[in-house]
Backbone as JSON, one array per atom type, in Angstrom:
{
  "sequence": "MSEESHEDQALYPPLNPLRTGWKGRCPRCGQGKLFKGFITPVERCSNCGLDMRFSDAGDGPAVFIIMIVGFLIVGAALAVEFTLTPPIWVHMIIWLPLTIILAIGLLRPLKGLMIAQQYKHSAREGRIDE",
  "N": [[0.91, -1.19, 0.06], [0.62, 2.21, -0.79], [1.61, 5.44, 0.42], [-0.05, 7.42, -0.73], [-2.48, 6.29, -0.95], [-3.41, 6.21, 1.59], [-3.56, 8.81, 2.27], [-5.45, 9.61, 0.46], [-7.69, 8.54, 1.49], [-8.06, 10.14, 3.66], [-8.42, 12.72, 2.76], [-10.69, 12.53, 0.95], [-13.95, 11.15, 1.22], [-14.84, 7.72, 1.4], [-16.09, 6.24, -1.56], [-18.81, 4.64, -3.11], [-17.93, 2.15, -5.19], [-19.32, 0.83, -7.19], [-21.24, 2.72, -7.88], [-19.83, 4.98, -8.75], [-18.14, 3.85, -10.73], [-19.96, 2.71, -12.54], [-21.2, 4.96, -13.45], [-18.99, 6.17, -14.63], [-17.28, 7.85, -13.43], [-14.74, 9.62, -11.51], [-12.99, 7.53, -9.33], [-12.09, 8.43, -6.87], [-12.99, 11.13, -6.12], [-15.38, 11.31, -7.41], [-16.56, 13.0, -9.11], [-14.97, 13.91, -11.44], [-14.52, 12.99, -15.02], [-14.1, 9.58, -15.89], [-13.41, 8.44, -18.29], [-11.73, 9.41, -21.4], [-12.47, 8.79, -24.04], [-14.36, 6.25, -25.66], [-13.72, 3.98, -24.11], [-11.35, 4.53, -23.09], [-9.29, 5.41, -20.48], [-8.9, 8.48, -18.59], [-5.81, 10.37, -18.21], [-5.33, 11.83, -15.8], [-7.71, 12.8, -13.17], [-9.83, 15.41, -13.84], [-10.96, 16.82, -11.8], [-9.95, 16.23, -9.31], [-7.34, 15.5, -9.65], [-6.26, 12.92, -9.56], [-4.04, 10.5, -10.34], [-4.4, 8.27, -12.85], [-2.97, 6.23, -13.73], [-2.71, 3.77, -12.37], [-4.84, 2.23, -13.12], [-5.79, -0.67, -14.72], [-7.64, -2.49, -16.43], [-7.68, -4.57, -18.11], [-8.63, -7.6, -19.75], [-10.83, -8.14, -18.22], [-13.42, -6.9, -18.14], [-14.5, -7.67, -20.57], [-14.44, -10.48, -20.23], [-16.31, -10.8, -18.2], [-18.62, -9.63, -19.67], [-18.9, -11.43, -21.73], [-19.69, -13.69, -20.22], [-22.03, -12.9, -18.76], [-23.84, -11.77, -21.02], [-23.73, -13.83, -22.7], [-25.03, -15.76, -21.06], [-27.6, -14.64, -20.8], [-28.5, -14.22, -23.5], [-28.21, -16.74, -24.63], [-29.97, -18.25, -22.97], [-32.37, -17.04, -23.38], [-32.78, -17.44, -26.28], [-32.98, -20.12, -26.33], [-35.28, -20.62, -24.88], [-37.13, -19.17, -26.4], [-36.76, -20.79, -28.86], [-37.74, -23.42, -27.93], [-40.25, -22.91, -27.16], [-41.65, -21.52, -29.34], [-40.42, -22.26, -31.68], [-39.18, -21.0, -34.01], [-38.09, -20.04, -37.41], [-34.63, -20.31, -38.3], [-33.85, -17.68, -39.45], [-35.28, -15.75, -37.93], [-34.24, -16.13, -35.37], [-31.66, -15.1, -35.91], [-32.22, -12.45, -36.62], [-33.24, -11.4, -34.29], [-31.41, -12.05, -32.02], [-28.64, -11.54, -32.88], [-28.24, -8.76, -33.26], [-29.14, -7.92, -30.6], [-27.31, -9.13, -29.02], [-24.83, -7.88, -29.82], [-25.58, -5.04, -28.94], [-26.04, -5.4, -26.21], [-23.43, -6.15, -25.49], [-21.69, -4.1, -26.31], [-23.0, -2.07, -24.76], [-22.6, -2.77, -22.23], [-19.82, -2.73, -21.96], [-18.37, -0.15, -21.31], [-19.52, 0.64, -18.73], [-18.85, -1.62, -17.03], [-15.96, -1.67, -17.33], [-15.42, 0.73, -16.1], [-16.36, 0.22, -13.53], [-14.54, -1.99, -12.83], [-12.19, -0.51, -12.74], [-12.76, 1.27, -10.64], [-12.94, -0.55, -8.54], [-10.37, -1.28, -8.38], [-9.14, 1.02, -7.62], [-10.33, 1.31, -5.0], [-9.46, -0.92, -3.47], [-6.79, -0.66, -3.61], [-5.32, -1.88, -5.67], [-2.52, -2.81, -7.56], [0.13, -3.35, -9.87], [1.67, -6.56, -9.76], [4.69, -7.15, -7.84], [8.09, -8.23, -7.47], [10.04, -8.66, -4.78], [13.4, -7.85, -4.27]],
  "CA": [[0.04, -0.09, 0.0], [1.39, 3.4, -0.85], [1.1, 6.49, 1.22], [-1.04, 8.01, -1.43], [-3.9, 5.7, -0.72], [-3.78, 6.66, 2.99], [-3.8, 10.25, 2.12], [-6.6, 9.79, -0.33], [-8.78, 8.28, 2.32], [-8.16, 11.19, 4.66], [-8.87, 13.92, 1.96], [-11.92, 12.31, 0.39], [-14.65, 10.09, 1.87], [-14.8, 6.51, 0.4], [-17.2, 6.34, -2.45], [-19.23, 3.42, -3.76], [-17.41, 1.95, -6.48], [-20.42, 0.42, -8.04], [-22.0, 4.0, -8.33], [-18.87, 5.84, -9.5], [-17.71, 3.16, -11.94], [-21.04, 2.49, -13.44], [-21.48, 6.33, -14.14], [-17.82, 6.65, -15.49], [-16.67, 9.07, -12.78], [-13.3, 9.34, -10.7], [-13.24, 6.68, -8.06], [-11.72, 9.06, -5.63], [-13.78, 12.27, -5.91], [-16.94, 10.89, -7.83], [-16.9, 14.11, -9.92], [-14.34, 14.09, -12.8], [-14.8, 11.92, -15.81], [-13.21, 8.56, -15.83], [-12.81, 8.11, -19.74], [-11.67, 10.3, -22.46], [-13.12, 8.23, -25.13], [-15.31, 5.35, -25.31], [-13.31, 3.13, -23.02], [-9.88, 4.97, -22.87], [-9.28, 6.13, -19.23], [-8.0, 9.71, -18.61], [-4.59, 10.12, -17.47], [-5.56, 12.46, -14.64], [-9.08, 13.48, -12.92], [-9.98, 16.88, -13.99], [-11.47, 17.59, -10.65], [-9.13, 16.04, -7.97], [-5.99, 15.26, -10.01], [-5.85, 11.58, -9.26], [-3.21, 9.83, -11.42], [-5.12, 7.02, -13.32], [-2.0, 5.19, -14.47], [-2.85, 2.47, -11.75], [-5.96, 1.42, -13.73], [-5.45, -1.61, -15.83], [-8.76, -3.49, -16.35], [-7.32, -5.73, -18.94], [-9.67, -8.35, -20.41], [-11.73, -8.45, -17.18], [-14.6, -6.58, -18.57], [-14.79, -8.54, -21.83], [-14.82, -11.81, -19.74], [-17.55, -10.64, -17.63], [-19.59, -9.46, -20.65], [-19.19, -12.79, -22.41], [-20.5, -14.65, -19.35], [-23.35, -12.18, -18.7], [-24.62, -11.62, -22.21], [-23.89, -15.23, -23.22], [-25.99, -16.55, -20.39], [-28.88, -14.18, -21.03], [-28.82, -14.55, -24.92], [-28.56, -18.27, -24.99], [-31.15, -18.72, -22.32], [-33.58, -16.53, -24.21], [-32.9, -18.02, -27.53], [-33.41, -21.49, -26.13], [-36.57, -20.37, -24.49], [-37.94, -19.01, -27.68], [-36.66, -22.01, -29.72], [-38.51, -24.54, -27.43], [-41.75, -22.68, -27.04], [-42.28, -21.0, -30.47], [-39.86, -22.92, -32.82], [-39.33, -20.02, -35.2], [-37.12, -20.39, -38.32], [-33.32, -19.66, -38.01], [-33.6, -16.36, -39.78], [-35.96, -15.0, -36.98], [-33.23, -16.0, -34.3], [-30.54, -14.29, -36.27], [-32.59, -11.07, -36.59], [-33.36, -11.0, -32.96], [-30.3, -12.3, -31.15], [-27.29, -10.98, -33.25], [-28.2, -7.41, -32.83], [-29.34, -7.9, -29.21], [-25.95, -9.52, -28.52], [-23.98, -6.7, -30.06], [-26.1, -4.04, -28.3], [-25.73, -5.64, -24.92], [-22.09, -6.3, -25.25], [-21.09, -2.69, -26.35], [-23.61, -1.17, -23.79], [-21.98, -3.06, -20.91], [-18.46, -2.48, -22.02], [-17.9, 0.99, -20.58], [-19.87, 0.64, -17.27], [-18.1, -2.72, -16.45], [-14.74, -1.2, -17.18], [-15.51, 1.68, -14.97], [-16.51, -0.7, -12.23], [-13.16, -2.6, -12.55], [-11.26, 0.48, -12.36], [-13.12, 1.8, -9.22], [-12.62, -1.52, -7.52], [-8.93, -1.31, -8.33], [-8.9, 2.09, -6.67], [-10.92, 0.98, -3.7], [-8.65, -2.07, -2.96], [-5.41, -0.29, -3.84], [-4.73, -3.03, -6.51], [-1.35, -2.57, -8.35], [0.79, -4.47, -10.65], [2.48, -7.26, -8.85], [6.13, -6.88, -7.96], [8.81, -9.27, -6.84], [10.92, -7.96, -3.9], [14.65, -8.58, -4.44]],
  "C": [[0.74, 1.21, -0.01], [0.68, 4.29, 0.14], [-0.05, 7.25, 0.71], [-2.41, 7.62, -1.12], [-4.4, 6.09, 0.71], [-4.15, 8.16, 2.95], [-5.07, 10.43, 1.37], [-7.88, 9.56, 0.64], [-9.09, 9.54, 3.38], [-8.71, 12.35, 3.92], [-10.37, 13.63, 1.52], [-12.68, 10.91, 1.04], [-14.71, 8.96, 0.74], [-16.17, 6.59, -0.37], [-17.55, 4.96, -2.86], [-18.78, 3.1, -5.01], [-18.28, 1.51, -7.46], [-21.05, 1.78, -8.69], [-21.01, 4.82, -9.2], [-18.34, 5.08, -10.82], [-18.77, 2.96, -13.07], [-21.31, 3.82, -14.21], [-20.14, 6.86, -14.8], [-17.23, 7.95, -14.78], [-15.43, 8.51, -11.91], [-13.67, 8.53, -9.53], [-12.91, 7.3, -6.79], [-12.72, 10.25, -5.14], [-15.29, 12.2, -6.38], [-17.29, 12.11, -8.8], [-16.22, 14.18, -11.44], [-14.67, 12.83, -13.76], [-13.61, 10.75, -15.89], [-12.55, 8.21, -17.33], [-12.75, 9.39, -20.67], [-12.27, 10.02, -23.75], [-14.06, 7.36, -24.84], [-14.88, 4.49, -24.12], [-11.8, 3.41, -22.69], [-9.91, 5.8, -21.57], [-8.4, 7.31, -19.39], [-6.82, 9.55, -17.84], [-4.59, 10.67, -15.98], [-7.06, 12.99, -14.45], [-8.99, 14.89, -13.12], [-10.24, 17.69, -12.89], [-10.47, 17.37, -9.45], [-7.74, 15.71, -8.43], [-5.5, 13.82, -9.72], [-5.29, 10.99, -10.49], [-3.88, 8.41, -11.73], [-4.23, 6.08, -13.96], [-1.97, 3.81, -13.69], [-3.99, 1.67, -12.47], [-5.49, 0.68, -14.96], [-6.59, -2.77, -15.75], [-8.55, -4.68, -17.22], [-8.42, -6.31, -19.86], [-10.88, -8.51, -19.39], [-13.11, -8.19, -17.6], [-15.25, -7.38, -19.68], [-15.08, -9.86, -21.29], [-16.06, -11.8, -19.14], [-18.72, -10.55, -18.68], [-19.94, -10.6, -21.37], [-20.05, -13.76, -21.49], [-21.9, -14.09, -19.21], [-24.25, -12.27, -19.85], [-24.66, -12.99, -22.8], [-24.93, -15.98, -22.41], [-27.46, -15.94, -20.66], [-29.35, -14.46, -22.51], [-29.24, -16.06, -25.13], [-29.74, -18.75, -24.16], [-32.36, -18.31, -22.91], [-33.81, -17.23, -25.38], [-33.39, -19.36, -27.51], [-34.82, -21.5, -25.66], [-37.56, -20.09, -25.67], [-37.99, -20.18, -28.65], [-37.72, -23.07, -29.25], [-39.98, -24.15, -27.37], [-42.41, -22.18, -28.51], [-41.7, -21.73, -31.68], [-39.97, -22.14, -34.09], [-38.17, -20.48, -36.2], [-35.81, -19.72, -37.94], [-33.19, -18.18, -38.3], [-34.24, -15.37, -38.56], [-34.92, -14.94, -35.68], [-32.09, -15.05, -34.73], [-30.99, -12.76, -36.24], [-32.84, -10.56, -35.13], [-32.13, -10.99, -32.19], [-29.05, -11.8, -31.46], [-27.27, -9.56, -32.88], [-28.38, -7.18, -31.28], [-27.97, -8.21, -28.51], [-25.02, -8.38, -28.79], [-24.55, -5.43, -29.23], [-25.74, -4.23, -26.9], [-24.13, -5.56, -24.57], [-21.3, -4.86, -25.25], [-21.65, -1.78, -25.16], [-23.07, -1.52, -22.5], [-20.49, -2.78, -20.73], [-17.89, -1.4, -20.97], [-18.11, 0.94, -19.02], [-18.99, -0.48, -16.47], [-16.6, -2.33, -16.16], [-14.49, -0.13, -16.11], [-15.5, 1.0, -13.52], [-15.32, -1.34, -11.92], [-12.18, -1.6, -12.02], [-11.59, 1.11, -10.9], [-12.79, 0.86, -8.16], [-11.26, -1.5, -7.34], [-8.46, -0.36, -7.41], [-9.08, 1.71, -5.27], [-10.01, -0.02, -3.05], [-7.22, -1.84, -3.16], [-4.67, -1.42, -4.65], [-3.62, -2.36, -7.41], [-0.83, -3.73, -8.93], [1.66, -5.21, -9.53], [4.03, -7.03, -9.0], [6.82, -7.96, -7.22], [9.83, -8.51, -6.11], [12.29, -8.67, -3.97], [15.46, -8.4, -3.06]]
}
């Protein structure tokens, strides 16, 4: 743990990572924007100056999206197939766009949530002490 995380807790009250991450706000102050593009994190918070270099969500959001959207779409597609038995083109018209919309729609909020969780738990890159 760095001294900066102790200092952050003294200056800023702890915020709910679910709320700040989902809204795409700074995990320390809850005011500044977390992203400068669609999913590119800012370098520093425009409000409190938090250095965002610690944030590395990696493939975490994509993995959760695959599991969540896959579960929902496959379950719904199976339910429709077994109850209505529509032709395959109906499945493609319904499930392909819905899958794309859900995956893209969840990407930014889940990445924000993972960055907020990293901040809350002071997650940093692993190091080997020599």
